[in-house]
Tab-separated table of C-alpha atoms in Angstrom:
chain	number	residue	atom	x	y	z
A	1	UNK	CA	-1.938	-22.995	12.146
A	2	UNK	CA	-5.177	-21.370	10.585
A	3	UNK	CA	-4.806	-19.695	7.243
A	4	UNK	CA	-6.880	-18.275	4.997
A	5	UNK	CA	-6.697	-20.374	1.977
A	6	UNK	CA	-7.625	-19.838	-2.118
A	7	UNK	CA	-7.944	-23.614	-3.432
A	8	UNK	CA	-9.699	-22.485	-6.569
A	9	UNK	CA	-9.559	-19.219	-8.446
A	10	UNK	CA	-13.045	-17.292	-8.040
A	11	UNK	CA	-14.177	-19.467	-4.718
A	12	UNK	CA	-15.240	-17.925	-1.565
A	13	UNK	CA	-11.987	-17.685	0.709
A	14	UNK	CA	-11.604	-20.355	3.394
A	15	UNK	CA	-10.013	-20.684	6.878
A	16	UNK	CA	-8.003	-24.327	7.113
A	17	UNK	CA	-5.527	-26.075	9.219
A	18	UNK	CA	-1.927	-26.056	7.338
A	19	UNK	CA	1.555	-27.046	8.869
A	20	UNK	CA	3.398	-23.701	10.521
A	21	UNK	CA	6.008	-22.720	8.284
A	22	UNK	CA	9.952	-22.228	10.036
A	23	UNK	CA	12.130	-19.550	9.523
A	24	UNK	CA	15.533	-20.206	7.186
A	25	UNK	CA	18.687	-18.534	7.693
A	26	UNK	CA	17.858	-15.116	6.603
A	27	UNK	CA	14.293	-15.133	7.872
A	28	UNK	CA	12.507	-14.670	10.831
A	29	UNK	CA	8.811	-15.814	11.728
A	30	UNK	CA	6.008	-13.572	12.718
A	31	UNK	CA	3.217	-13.800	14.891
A	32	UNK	CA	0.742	-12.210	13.042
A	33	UNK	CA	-1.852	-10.079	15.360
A	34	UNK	CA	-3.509	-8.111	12.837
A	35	UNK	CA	-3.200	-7.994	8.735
A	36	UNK	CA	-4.608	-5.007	6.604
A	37	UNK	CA	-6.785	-6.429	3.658
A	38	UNK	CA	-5.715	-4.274	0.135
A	39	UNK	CA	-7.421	-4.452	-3.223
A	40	UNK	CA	-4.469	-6.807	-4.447
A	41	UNK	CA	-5.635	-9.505	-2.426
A	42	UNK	CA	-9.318	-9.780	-3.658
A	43	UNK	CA	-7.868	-9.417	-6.700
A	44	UNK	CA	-5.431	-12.607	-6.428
A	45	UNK	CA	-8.982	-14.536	-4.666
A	46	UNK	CA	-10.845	-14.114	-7.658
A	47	UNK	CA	-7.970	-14.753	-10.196
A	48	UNK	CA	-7.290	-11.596	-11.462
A	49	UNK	CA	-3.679	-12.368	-11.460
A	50	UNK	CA	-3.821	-16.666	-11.767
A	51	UNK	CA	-1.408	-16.523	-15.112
A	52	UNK	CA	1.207	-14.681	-12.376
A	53	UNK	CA	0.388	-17.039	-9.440
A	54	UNK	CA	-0.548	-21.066	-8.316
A	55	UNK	CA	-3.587	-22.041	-6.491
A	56	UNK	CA	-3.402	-23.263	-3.993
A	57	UNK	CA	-2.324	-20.546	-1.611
A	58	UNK	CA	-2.371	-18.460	1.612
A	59	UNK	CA	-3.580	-15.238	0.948
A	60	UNK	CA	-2.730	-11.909	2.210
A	61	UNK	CA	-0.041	-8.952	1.993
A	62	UNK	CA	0.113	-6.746	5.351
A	63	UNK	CA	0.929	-8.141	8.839
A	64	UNK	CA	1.850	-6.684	11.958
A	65	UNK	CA	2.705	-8.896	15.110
A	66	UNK	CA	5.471	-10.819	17.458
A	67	UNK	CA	8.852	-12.520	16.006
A	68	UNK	CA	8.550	-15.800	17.653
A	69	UNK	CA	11.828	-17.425	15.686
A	70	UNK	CA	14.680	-15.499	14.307
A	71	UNK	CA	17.263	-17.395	11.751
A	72	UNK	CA	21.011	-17.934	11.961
A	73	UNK	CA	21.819	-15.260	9.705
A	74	UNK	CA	19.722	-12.578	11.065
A	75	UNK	CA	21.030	-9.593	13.003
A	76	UNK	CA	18.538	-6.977	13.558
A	77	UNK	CA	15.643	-9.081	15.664
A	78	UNK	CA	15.263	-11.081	18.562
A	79	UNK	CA	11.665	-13.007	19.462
A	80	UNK	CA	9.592	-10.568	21.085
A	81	UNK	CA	10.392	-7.443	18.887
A	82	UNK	CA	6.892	-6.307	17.314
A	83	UNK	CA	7.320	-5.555	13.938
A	84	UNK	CA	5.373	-4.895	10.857
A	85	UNK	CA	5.726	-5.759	6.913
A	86	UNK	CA	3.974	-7.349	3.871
A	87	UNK	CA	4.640	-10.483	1.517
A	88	UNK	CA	3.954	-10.242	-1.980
A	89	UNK	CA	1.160	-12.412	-3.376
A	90	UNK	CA	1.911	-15.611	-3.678
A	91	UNK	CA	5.239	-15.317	-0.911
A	92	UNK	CA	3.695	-17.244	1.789
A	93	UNK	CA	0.658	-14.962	2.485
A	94	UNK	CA	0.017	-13.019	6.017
A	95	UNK	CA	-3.868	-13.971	6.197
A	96	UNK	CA	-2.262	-16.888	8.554
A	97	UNK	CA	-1.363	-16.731	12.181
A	98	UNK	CA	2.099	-17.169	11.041
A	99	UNK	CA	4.106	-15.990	8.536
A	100	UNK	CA	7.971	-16.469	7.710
A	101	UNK	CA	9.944	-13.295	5.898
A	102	UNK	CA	12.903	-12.657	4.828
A	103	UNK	CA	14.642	-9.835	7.458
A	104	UNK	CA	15.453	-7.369	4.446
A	105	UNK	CA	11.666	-6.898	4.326
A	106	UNK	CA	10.221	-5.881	7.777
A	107	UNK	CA	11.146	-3.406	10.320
A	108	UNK	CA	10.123	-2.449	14.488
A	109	UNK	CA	6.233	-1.098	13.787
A	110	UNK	CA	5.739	2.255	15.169
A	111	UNK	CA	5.746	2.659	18.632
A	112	UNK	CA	2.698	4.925	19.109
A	113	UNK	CA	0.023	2.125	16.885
A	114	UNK	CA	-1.196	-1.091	18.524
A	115	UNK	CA	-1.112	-3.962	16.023
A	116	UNK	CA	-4.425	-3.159	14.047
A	117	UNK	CA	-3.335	0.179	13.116
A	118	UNK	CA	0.291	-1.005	12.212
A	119	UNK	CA	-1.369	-3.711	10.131
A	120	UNK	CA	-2.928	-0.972	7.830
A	121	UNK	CA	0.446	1.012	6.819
A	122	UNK	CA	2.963	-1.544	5.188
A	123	UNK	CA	1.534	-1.316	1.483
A	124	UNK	CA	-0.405	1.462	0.986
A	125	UNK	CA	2.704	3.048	2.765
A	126	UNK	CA	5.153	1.792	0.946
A	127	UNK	CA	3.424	1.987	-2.425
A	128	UNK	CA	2.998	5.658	-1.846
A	129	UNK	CA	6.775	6.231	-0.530
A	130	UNK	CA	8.230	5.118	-3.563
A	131	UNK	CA	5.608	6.799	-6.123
A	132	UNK	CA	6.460	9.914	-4.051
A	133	UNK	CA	10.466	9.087	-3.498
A	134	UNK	CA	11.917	6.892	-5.737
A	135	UNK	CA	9.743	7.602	-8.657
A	136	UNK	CA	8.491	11.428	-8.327
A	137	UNK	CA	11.738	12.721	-6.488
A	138	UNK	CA	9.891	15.049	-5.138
A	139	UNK	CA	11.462	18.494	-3.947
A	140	UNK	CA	10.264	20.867	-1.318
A	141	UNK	CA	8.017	23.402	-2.901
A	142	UNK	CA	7.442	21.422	-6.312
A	143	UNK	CA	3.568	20.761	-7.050
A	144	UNK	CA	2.280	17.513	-7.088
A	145	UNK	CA	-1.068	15.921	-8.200
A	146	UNK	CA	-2.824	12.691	-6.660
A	147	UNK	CA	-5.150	11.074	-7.886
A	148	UNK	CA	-7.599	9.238	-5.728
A	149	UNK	CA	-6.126	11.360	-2.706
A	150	UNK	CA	-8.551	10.305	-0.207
A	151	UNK	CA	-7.630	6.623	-0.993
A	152	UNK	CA	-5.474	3.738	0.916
A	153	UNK	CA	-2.284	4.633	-0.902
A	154	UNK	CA	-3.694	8.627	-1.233
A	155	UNK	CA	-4.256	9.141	2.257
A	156	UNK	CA	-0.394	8.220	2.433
A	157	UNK	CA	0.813	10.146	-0.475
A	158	UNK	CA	-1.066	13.739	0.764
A	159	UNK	CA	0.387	13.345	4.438
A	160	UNK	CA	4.351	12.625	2.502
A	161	UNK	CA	4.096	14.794	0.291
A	162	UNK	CA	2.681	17.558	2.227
A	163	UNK	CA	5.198	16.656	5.129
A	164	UNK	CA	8.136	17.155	2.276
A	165	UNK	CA	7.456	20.393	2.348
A	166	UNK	CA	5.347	20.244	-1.251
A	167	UNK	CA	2.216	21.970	-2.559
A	168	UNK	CA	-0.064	19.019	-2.833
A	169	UNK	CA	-3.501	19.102	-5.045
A	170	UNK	CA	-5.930	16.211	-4.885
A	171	UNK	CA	-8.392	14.289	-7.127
A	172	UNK	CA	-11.521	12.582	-5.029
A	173	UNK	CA	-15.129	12.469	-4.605
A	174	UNK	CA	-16.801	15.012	-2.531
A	175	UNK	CA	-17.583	12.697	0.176
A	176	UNK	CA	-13.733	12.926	0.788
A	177	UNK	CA	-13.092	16.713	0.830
A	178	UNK	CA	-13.767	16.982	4.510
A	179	UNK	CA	-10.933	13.652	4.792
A	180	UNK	CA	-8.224	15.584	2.844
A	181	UNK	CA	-8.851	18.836	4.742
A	182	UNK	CA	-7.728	17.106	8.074
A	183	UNK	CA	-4.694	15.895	6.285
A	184	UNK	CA	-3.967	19.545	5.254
A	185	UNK	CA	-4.346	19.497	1.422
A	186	UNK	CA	-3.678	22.281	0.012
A	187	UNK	CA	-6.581	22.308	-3.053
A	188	UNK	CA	-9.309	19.169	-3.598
A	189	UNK	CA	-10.872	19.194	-6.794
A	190	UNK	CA	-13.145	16.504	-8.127
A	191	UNK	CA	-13.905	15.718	-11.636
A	192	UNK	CA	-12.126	16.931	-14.834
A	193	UNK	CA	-8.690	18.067	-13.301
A	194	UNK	CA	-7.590	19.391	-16.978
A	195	UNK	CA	-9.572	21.964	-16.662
A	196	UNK	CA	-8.451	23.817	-13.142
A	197	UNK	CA	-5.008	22.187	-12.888
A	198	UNK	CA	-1.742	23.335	-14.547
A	199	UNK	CA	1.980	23.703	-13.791
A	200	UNK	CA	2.675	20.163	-11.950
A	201	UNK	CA	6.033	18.943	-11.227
A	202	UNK	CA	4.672	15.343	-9.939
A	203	UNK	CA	1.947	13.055	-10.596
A	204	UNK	CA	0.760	10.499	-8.636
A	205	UNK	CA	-1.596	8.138	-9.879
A	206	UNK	CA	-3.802	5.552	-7.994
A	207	UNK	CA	-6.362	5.467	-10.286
A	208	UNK	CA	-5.886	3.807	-13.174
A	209	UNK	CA	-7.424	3.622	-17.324
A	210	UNK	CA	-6.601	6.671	-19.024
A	211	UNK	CA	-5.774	8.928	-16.004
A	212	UNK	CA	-1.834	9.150	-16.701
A	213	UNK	CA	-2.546	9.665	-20.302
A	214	UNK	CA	-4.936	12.554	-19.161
A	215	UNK	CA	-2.386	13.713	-16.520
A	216	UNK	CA	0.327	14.357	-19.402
A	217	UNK	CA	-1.105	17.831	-20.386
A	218	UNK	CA	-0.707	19.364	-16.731
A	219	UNK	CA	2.775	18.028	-16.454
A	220	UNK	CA	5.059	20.975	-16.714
A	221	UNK	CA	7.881	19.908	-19.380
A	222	UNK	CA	9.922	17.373	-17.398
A	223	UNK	CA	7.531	16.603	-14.840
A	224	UNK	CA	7.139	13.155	-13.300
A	225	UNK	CA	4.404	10.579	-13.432
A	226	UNK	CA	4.022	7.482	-11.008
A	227	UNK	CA	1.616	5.021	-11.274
A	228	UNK	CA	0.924	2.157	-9.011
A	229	UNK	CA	-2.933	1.050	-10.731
A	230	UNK	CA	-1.634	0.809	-14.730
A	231	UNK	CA	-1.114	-3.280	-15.959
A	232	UNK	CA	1.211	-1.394	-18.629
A	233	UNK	CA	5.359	-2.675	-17.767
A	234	UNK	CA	6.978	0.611	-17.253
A	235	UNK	CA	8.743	0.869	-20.044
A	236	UNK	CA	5.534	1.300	-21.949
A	237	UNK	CA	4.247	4.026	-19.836
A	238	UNK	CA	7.785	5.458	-20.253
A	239	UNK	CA	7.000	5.287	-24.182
A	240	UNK	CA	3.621	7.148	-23.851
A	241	UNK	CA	4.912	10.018	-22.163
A	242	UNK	CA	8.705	10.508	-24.206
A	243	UNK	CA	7.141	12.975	-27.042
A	244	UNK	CA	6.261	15.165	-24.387
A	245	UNK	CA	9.113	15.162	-22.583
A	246	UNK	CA	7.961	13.407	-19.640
A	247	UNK	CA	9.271	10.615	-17.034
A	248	UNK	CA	6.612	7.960	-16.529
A	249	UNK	CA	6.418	5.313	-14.223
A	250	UNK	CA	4.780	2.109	-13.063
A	251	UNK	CA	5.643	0.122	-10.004
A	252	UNK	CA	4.635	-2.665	-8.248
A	253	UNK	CA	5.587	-1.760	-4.555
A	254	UNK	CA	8.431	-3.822	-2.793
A	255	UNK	CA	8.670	-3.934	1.252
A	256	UNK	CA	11.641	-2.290	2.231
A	257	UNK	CA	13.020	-2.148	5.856
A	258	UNK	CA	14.764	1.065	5.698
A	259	UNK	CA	11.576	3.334	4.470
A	260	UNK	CA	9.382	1.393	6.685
A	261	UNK	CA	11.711	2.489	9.766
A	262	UNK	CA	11.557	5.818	8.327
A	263	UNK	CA	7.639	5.639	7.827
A	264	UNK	CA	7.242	4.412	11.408
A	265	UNK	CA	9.588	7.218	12.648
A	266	UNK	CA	7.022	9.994	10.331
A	267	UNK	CA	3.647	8.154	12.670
A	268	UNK	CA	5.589	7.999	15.358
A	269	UNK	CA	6.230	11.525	15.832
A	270	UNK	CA	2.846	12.317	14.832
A	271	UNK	CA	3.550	14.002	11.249
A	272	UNK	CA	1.898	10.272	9.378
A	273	UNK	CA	-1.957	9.387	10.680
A	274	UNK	CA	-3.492	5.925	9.953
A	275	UNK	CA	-7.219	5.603	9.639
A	276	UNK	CA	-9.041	2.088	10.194
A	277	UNK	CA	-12.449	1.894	8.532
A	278	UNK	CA	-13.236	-1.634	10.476
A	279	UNK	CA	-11.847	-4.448	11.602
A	280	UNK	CA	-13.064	-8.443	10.973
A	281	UNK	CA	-11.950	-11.559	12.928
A	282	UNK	CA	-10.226	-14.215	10.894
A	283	UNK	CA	-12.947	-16.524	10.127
A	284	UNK	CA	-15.113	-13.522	8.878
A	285	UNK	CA	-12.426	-12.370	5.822
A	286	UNK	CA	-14.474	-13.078	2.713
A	287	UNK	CA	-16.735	-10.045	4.607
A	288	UNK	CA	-13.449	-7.805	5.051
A	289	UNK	CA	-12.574	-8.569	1.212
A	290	UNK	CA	-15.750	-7.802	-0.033
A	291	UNK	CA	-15.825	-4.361	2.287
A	292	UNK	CA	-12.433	-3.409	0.461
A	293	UNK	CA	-13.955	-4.594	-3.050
A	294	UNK	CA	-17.014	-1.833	-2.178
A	295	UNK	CA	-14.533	0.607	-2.493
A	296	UNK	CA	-15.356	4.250	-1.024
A	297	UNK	CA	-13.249	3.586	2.522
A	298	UNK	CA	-11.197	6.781	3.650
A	299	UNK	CA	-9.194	3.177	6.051
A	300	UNK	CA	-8.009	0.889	6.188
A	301	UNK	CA	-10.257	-2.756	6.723
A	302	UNK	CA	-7.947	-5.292	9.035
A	303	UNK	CA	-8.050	-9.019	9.837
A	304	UNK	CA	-7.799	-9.420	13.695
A	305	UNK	CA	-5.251	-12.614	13.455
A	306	UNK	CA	-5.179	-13.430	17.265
């Protein structure tokens, strides 16, 4: 099969030949039609994260296409079922027209996307479900902050959040106000949020460097901070934010069948929009992961697989 392959850390990504991989007994193997190209994955090309992971590899996170082989364990798929999903870094990589993944990981894509558009959601989704969910525990009519709202993982995060029935205040550029409007934010602000923002039950935080430090002082007393963009573990954000009384935070998303069936349930009946900024072919990706390295995008940028 062809896969897009990192054979030295900081080299241009190339398309090869490499054996298709098989399903074991609790995986099945995908098809892949489309994959969504995130930040993490230029960041693994040009080494950011080489004392984590072994070159060579397949890169790639997001996929959304056809089970072709199911294992003897597995229960929930047959070949043929379209489904959608992502692979951590260094977990077989979906940049391929194959990939193999465990069952516990991927769920039916949403009915109402065709495979590009599916191929956008898993991570950003995901990573802004459990910010929102498992970290935040977010409550109807609490106030919650993003940063970096009109973002992958933002975009997300507003349309959850304001979905949960929360008051939802966002950090971005200007050039996304008019973005964040159509996802029915309830205040944009750009610039020094400390200034016009108090009282917030939740923070999310896409952003990164000092934000979540910054964020701290808008928190009400027991408030909640998430990050998904700080290199601190989380039990050093956690340390941070203790003398003021707050719950900090970081994560490293994890694919998770049951939210993604619930997220594809959200698009499905049309309370969850996806955006696509552009789409490349295959043999074009170093394009698509310099496009995402730009920065700016209010989409997602997608590999068309085949």
């Amino acid at each position: 099969m062809k896969a897009v392959r990192i054979n030295e850390w900081g080299q241009p990504a190339q398309v090869e030949d490499i054996p298709t991989p098989t399903a074991n007994n609790d995986e099945v193997l995908v098809r892949v039609r489309a994959a969504g190209v995130n930040k993490v994955d230029w960041t693994v090309a040009e080494g950011y994260l080489q004392g984590m992971l072994t070159a060579p590899l397949t890169l790639g996170t997001d996929f959304a296409g056809e089970v072709v082989e199911v294992g003897a364990d597995v229960t929930r798929f047959k070949p043929g079922d379209e489904v959608y999903g992502f692979v951590l870094p260094g977990q077989g990589g979906s940049f391929a027209e194959y990939v193999a993944v465990k069952e516990s990981v991927v769920a039916l894509k949403p009915k109402s996307l065709d495979f590009v558009e599916a191929a956008g959601v898993p991570l950003v989704g995901m990573t802004a479900w459990q910010l929102l969910f498992d970290v935040g525990q977010v409550q109807p009519g609490e106030r919650v902050l993003i940063h970096g709202a009109g973002g992958g993982v933002g975009t997300f995060a507003t349309q959850l959040a304001k979905n949960h029935g929360a008051y939802v205040i966002g950090i971005a550029g200007e050039d996304k106000a008019e973005h964040l409007r159509r996802l029915g934010i309830d205040e944009h602000h750009n610039g020094q949020f400390e200034e016009v923002v108090r009282d917030i039950d939740v923070v999310i935080d896409t952003v990164g460097g000092d934000t979540p430090q910054r964020s701290y002082d808008v928190l009400k007393d027991g408030g909640r901070l998430g990050t998904s963009a700080t290199m601190l573990a989380p039990e050093e954000v956690q340390a941070q934010a203790d003398s003021r009384g707050i719950r900090a935070s970081g994560i490293w998303a994890m694919s998770n069948a049951e939210q993604l069936a619930q997220l594809a349930e959200l698009v499905d009946a049309g309370k969850v929009k996806v955006f696509v900024d552009s789409t490349y072919p295959l043999e074009e990706v170093q394009a698509a992961l310099d496009r995402v390295k730009g920065g700016h995008l209010t989409g997602k940028v997608v590999l068309v697989v085949s």
